[in-house]
Short mmCIF file of C-alpha atoms in Angstrom, two decimals:
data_model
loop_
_atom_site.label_atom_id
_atom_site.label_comp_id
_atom_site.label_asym_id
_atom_site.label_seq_id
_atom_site.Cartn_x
_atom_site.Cartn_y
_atom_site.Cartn_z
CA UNK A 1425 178.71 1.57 -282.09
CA UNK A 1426 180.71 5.12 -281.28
CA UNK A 1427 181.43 6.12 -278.16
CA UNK A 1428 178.70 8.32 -278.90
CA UNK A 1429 176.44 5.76 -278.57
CA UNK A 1430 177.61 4.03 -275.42
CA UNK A 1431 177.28 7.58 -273.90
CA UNK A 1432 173.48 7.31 -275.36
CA UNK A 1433 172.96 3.69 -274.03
CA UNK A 1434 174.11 4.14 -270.86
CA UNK A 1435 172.05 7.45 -270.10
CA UNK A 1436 169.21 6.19 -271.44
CA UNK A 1437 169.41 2.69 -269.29
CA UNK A 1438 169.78 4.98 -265.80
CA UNK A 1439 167.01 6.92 -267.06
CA UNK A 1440 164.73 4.72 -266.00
CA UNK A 1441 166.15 4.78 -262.38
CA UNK A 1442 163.73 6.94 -259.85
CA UNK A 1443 162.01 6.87 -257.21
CA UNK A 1444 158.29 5.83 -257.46
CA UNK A 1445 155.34 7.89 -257.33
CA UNK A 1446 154.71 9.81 -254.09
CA UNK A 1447 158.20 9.76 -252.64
CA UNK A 1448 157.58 13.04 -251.01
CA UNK A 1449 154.46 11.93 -249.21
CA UNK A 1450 155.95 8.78 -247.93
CA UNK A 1451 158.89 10.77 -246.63
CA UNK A 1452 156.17 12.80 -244.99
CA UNK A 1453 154.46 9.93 -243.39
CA UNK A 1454 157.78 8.25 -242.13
CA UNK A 1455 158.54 11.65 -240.40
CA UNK A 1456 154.90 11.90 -238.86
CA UNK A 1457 155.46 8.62 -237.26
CA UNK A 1458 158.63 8.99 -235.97
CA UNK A 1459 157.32 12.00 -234.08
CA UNK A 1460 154.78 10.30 -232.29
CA UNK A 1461 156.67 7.01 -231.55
CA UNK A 1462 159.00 9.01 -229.10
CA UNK A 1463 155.96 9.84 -226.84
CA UNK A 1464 154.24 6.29 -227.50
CA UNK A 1465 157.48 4.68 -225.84
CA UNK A 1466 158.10 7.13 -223.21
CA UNK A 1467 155.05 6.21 -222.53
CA UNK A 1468 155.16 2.71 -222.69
CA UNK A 1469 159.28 2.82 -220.71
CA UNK A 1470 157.35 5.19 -217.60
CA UNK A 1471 154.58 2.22 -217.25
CA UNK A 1472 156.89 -0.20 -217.28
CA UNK A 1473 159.29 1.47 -214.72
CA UNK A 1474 156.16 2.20 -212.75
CA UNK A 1475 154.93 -1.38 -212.68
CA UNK A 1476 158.94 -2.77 -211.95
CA UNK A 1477 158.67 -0.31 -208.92
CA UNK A 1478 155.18 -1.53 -207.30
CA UNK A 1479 156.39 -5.32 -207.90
CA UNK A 1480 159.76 -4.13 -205.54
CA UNK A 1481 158.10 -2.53 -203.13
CA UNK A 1482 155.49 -5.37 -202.68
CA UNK A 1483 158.13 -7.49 -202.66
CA UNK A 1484 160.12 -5.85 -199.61
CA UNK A 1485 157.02 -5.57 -198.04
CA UNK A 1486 156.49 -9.54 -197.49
CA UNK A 1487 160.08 -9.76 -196.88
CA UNK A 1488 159.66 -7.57 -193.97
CA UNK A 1489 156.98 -9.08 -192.97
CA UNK A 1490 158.20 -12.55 -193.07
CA UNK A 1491 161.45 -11.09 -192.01
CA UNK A 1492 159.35 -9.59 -188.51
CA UNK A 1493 157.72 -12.58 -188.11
CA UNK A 1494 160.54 -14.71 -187.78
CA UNK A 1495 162.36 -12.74 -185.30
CA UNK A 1496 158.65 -12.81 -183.36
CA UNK A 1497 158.71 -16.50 -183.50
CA UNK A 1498 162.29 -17.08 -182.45
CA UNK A 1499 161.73 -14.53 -179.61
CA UNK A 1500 158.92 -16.18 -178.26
CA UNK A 1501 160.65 -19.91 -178.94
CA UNK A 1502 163.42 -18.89 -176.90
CA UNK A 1503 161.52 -17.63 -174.10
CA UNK A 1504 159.30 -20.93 -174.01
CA UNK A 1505 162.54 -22.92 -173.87
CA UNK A 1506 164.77 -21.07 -171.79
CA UNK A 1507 162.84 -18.49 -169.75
CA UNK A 1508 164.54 -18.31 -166.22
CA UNK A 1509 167.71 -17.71 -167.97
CA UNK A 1510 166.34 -15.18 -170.31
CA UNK A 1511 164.38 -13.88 -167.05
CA UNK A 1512 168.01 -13.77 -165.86
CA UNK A 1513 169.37 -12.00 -168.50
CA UNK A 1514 166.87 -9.54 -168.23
CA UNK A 1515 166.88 -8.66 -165.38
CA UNK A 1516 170.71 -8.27 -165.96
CA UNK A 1517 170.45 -5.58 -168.76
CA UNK A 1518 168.22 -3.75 -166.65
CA UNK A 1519 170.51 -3.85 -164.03
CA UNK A 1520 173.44 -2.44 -165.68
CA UNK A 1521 171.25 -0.03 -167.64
CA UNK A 1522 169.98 1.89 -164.65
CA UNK A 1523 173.15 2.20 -163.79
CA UNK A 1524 174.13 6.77 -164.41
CA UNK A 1525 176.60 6.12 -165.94
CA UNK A 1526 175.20 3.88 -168.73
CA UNK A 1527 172.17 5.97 -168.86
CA UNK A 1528 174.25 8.79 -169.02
CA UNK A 1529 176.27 7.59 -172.37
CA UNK A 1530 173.00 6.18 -173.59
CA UNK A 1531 171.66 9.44 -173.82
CA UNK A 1532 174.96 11.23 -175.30
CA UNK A 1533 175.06 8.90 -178.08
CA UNK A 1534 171.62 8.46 -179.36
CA UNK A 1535 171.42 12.35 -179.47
CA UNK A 1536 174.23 12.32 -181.36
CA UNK A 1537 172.79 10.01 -183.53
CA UNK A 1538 169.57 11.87 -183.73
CA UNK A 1539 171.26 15.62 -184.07
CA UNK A 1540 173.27 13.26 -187.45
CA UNK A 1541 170.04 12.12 -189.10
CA UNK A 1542 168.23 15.36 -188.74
CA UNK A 1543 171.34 17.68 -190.10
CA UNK A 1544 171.38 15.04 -193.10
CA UNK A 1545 167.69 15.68 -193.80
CA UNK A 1546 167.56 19.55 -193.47
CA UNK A 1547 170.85 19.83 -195.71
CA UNK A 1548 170.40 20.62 -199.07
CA UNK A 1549 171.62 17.78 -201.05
CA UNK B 46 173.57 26.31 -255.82
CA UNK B 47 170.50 29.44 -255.08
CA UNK B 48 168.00 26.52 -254.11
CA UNK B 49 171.10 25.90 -251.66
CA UNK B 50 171.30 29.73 -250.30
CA UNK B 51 167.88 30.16 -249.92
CA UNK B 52 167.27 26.46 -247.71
CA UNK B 53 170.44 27.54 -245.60
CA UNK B 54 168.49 31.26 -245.42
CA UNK B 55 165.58 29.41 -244.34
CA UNK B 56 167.53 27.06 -241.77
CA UNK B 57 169.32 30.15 -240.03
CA UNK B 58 165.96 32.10 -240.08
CA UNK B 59 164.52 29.08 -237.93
CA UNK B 60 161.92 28.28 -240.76
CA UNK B 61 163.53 24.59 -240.86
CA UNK B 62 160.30 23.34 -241.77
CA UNK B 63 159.69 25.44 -244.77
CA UNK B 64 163.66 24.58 -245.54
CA UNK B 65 162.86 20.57 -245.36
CA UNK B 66 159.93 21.62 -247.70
CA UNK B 67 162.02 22.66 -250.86
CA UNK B 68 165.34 20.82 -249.89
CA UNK B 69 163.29 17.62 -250.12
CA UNK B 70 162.40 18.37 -254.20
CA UNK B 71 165.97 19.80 -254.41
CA UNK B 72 167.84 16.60 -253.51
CA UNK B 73 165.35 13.98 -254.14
CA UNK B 74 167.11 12.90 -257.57
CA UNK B 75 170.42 13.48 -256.07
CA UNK B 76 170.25 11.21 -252.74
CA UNK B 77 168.23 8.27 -254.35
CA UNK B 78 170.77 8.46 -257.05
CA UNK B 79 174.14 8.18 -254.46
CA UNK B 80 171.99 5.27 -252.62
CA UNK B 81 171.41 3.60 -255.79
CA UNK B 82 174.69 4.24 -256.94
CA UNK B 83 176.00 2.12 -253.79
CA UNK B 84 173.05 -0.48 -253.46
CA UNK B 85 172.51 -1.35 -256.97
CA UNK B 86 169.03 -1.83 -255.57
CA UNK B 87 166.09 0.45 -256.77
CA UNK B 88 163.72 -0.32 -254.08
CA UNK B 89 166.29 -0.27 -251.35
CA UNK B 90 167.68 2.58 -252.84
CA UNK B 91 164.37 4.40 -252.66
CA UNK B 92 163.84 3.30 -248.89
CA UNK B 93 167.08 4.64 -247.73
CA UNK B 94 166.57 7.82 -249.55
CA UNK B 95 163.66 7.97 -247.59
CA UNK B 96 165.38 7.20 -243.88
CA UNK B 97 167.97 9.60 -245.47
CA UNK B 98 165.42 12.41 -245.88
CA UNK B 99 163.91 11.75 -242.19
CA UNK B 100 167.55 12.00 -240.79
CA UNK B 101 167.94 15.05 -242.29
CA UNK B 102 164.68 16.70 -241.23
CA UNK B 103 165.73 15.86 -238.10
CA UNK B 104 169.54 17.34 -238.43
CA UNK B 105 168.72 20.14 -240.57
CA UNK B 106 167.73 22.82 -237.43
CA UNK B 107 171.33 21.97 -236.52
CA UNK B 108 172.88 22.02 -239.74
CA UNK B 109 175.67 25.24 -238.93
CA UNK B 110 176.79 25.65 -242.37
CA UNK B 111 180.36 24.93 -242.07
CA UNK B 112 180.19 22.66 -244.43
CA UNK B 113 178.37 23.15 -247.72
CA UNK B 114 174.92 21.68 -247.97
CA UNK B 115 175.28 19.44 -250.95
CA UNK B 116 178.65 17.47 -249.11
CA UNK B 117 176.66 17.28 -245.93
CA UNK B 118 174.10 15.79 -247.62
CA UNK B 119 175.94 13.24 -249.31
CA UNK B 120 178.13 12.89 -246.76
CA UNK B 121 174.60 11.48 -244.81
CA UNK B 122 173.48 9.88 -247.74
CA UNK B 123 177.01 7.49 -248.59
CA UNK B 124 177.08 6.66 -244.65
CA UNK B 125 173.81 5.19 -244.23
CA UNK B 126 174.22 3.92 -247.88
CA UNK B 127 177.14 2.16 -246.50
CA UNK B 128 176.27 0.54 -243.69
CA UNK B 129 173.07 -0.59 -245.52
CA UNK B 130 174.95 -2.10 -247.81
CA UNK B 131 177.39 -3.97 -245.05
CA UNK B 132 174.29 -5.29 -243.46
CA UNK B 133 172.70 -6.38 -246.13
CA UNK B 134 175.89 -8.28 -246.81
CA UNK B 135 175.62 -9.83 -243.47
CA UNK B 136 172.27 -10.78 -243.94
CA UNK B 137 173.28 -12.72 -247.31
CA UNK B 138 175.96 -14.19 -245.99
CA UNK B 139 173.63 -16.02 -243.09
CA UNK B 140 170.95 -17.09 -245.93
CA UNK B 141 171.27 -19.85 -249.12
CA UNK B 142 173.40 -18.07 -251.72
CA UNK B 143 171.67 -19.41 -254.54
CA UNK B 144 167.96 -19.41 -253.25
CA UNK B 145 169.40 -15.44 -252.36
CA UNK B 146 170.98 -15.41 -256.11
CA UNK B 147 167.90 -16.49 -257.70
CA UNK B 148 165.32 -14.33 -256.17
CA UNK B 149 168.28 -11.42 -256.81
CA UNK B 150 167.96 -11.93 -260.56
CA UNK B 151 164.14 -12.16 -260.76
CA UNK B 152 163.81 -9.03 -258.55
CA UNK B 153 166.10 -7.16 -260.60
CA UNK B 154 165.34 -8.87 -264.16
CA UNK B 155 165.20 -5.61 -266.48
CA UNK B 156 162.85 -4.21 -268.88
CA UNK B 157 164.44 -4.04 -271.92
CA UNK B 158 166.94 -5.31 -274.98
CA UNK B 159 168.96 -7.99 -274.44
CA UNK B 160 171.46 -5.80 -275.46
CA UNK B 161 170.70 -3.75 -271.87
CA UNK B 162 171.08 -6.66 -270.10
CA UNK B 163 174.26 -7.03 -271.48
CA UNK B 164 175.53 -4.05 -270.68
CA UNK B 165 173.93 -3.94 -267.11
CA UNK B 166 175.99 -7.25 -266.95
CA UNK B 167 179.20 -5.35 -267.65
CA UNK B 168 178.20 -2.33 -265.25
CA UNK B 169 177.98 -4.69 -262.44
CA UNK B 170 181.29 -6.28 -263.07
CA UNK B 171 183.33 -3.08 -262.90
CA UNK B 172 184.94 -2.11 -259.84
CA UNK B 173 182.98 -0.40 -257.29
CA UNK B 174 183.86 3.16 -257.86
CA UNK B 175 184.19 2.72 -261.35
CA UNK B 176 180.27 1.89 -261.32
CA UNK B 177 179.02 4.07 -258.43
CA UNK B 178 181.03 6.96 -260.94
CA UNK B 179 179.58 5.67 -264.16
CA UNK B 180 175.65 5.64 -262.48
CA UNK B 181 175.99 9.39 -260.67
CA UNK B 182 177.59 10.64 -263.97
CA UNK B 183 174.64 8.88 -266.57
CA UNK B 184 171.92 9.11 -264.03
CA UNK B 185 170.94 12.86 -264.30
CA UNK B 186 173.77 13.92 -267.31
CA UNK B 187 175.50 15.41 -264.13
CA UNK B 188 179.23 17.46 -264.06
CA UNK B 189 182.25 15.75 -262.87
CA UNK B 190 182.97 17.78 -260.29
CA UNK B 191 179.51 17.04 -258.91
CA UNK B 192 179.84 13.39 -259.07
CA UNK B 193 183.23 13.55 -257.36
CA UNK B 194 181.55 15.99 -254.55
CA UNK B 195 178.99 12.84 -254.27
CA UNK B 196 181.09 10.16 -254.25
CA UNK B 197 183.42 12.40 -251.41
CA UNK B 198 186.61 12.00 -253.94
CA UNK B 199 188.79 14.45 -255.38
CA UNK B 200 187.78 15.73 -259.28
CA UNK B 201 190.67 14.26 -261.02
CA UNK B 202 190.33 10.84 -259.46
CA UNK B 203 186.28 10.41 -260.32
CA UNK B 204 187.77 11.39 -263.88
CA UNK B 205 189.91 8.07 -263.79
CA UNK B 206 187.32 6.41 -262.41
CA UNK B 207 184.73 7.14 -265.46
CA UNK B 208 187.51 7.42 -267.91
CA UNK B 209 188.23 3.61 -267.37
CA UNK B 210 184.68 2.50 -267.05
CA UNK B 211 183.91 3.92 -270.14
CA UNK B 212 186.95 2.15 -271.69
CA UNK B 213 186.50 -1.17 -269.78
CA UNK B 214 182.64 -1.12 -270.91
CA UNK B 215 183.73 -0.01 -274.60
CA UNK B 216 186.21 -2.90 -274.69
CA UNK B 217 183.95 -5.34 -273.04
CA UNK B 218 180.96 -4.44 -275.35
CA UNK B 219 183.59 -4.58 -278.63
CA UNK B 220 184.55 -7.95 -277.72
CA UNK B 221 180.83 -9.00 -277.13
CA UNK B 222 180.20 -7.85 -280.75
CA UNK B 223 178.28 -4.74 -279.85
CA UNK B 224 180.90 -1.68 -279.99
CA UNK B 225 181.90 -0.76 -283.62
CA UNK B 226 183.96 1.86 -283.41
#
């Protein structure tokens, strides 16, 4: 055998190499659903985020409730066990709150705090 | 290459689907023949010519034309050809070798002489890009310079490469009884 004929044998034992029938179509069809398997997991990603986000807030919900109710409890268990000296201390606060002066600084500071919050809403972030 | 010009004409006109239509008949031959070059594997060669073809329907409305179309195309075709080819290697590696072996050889068991088994015996024992140069050069009766643009080497070195295939698989063949020079 020439090399002649090794060219012949080797062409002719590649020639049989191609793709199968319909090659184009199935390229077709691959691209087709790609293009809709985007939107299908968007989709399917948004849902999931949405469902995440109602299990987190329902979640901090019964924290805060649980979190209200056990201040409530411990308020009220404090005042059953020691209420002349929380009458006391009451009474106290009161005190020293009507005093001007505290009043006075009371006032300064929470609109302060209240001019703060609103200028942090109302500016553009 | 004209079919070339006019998909590039088509890209920069914004017809990219119309471009996809004819680059697709253009280059099927051509990309399924690199991936086969590089997978030895006609089915998986097929179904990355495939991914290959969706990849570049969805580059092509990008495609700039700095670099010619045929080397970005192969250029996309040998990279997903060759990381194919690694993970298929992994995937070997983590399975029985000779169960994998076994099914190999059945899957890929030849029509033909036993003389072209021979010879597909010796084509699989050259060096890498001796084969990939022998396959892209027999596969479609193509130029040098073209299989060299494919295989992303320079002209004179795909020339070596196919120069000593040809000799190794002479040689081999003469030894087996089946050259006569």
């Amino acid at each position: 055998m020439s090399e002649r004929d090794l060219d012949a044998r080797l062409r002719a034992l590649f020639a049989e190499a191609d793709t199968g029938p319909g090659f184009e179509a199935q390229v077709m069809a691959r691209i087709a659903a790609r293009h809709t398997a985007p939107d299908a997991k968007m989709l399917f990603l948004a849902e999931r985020h949405r469902e995440a986000t109602r299990q987190r807030l329902r979640r901090e919900a019964w924290m805060n409730v649980g979190t209200a109710a056990g201040i409530g409890t411990a308020l009220i268990a404090l005042v059953w066990r020691e209420g002349p000296a929380v009458a006391r201390w009451v009474e106290q606060g009161l005190a020293a709150a009507s005093d001007v002066g505290s009043l006075g600084t009371f006032a300064f500071v929470s609109l302060g705090i209240g001019t703060w919050v609103a200028l942090q809403r109302l500016m553009p972030r | 290459m004209p079919a070339d010009e006019a998909i590039i004409q088509l890209v920069q006109a914004g017809r990219a689907q119309e471009a996809f239509e004819r680059l697709v008949p253009a280059y099927r031959r051509r990309v399924f023949g690199l991936a086969f070059s590089i997978l030895r594997d006609r089915a998986a060669a097929e179904d990355l010519a495939q991914e290959v073809f969706v990849k570049l329907w969805q580059a092509l409305p990008r495609y700039d034309g700095r670099a010619q179309l045929s080397t970005w195309i192969y250029a996309i075709t040998r990279n997903a050809a060759v990381s194919a080819l690694r993970s298929r290697r992994r995937t070997v590696s983590l399975s029985d070798a000779e169960v994998q072996a076994e099914v190999e050889g059945i899957a890929r068991e030849p029509a033909g002489s036993p003389g072209d088994a021979a010879l597909r015996r010796r084509i699989e024992a050259l060096p890498e890009k001796q084969r990939q140069a022998v396959t892209l050069y027999y596969l479609d009766e193509r130029p040098v310079d073209e299989v060299a643009a494919m295989m992303g080497i320079p002209v004179n070195t795909a020339k070596t490469h196919l120069h000593r295939a040809r000799a190794s698989l002479a040689a081999a063949l003469g030894a087996a009884g089946e050259v006569t020079e």
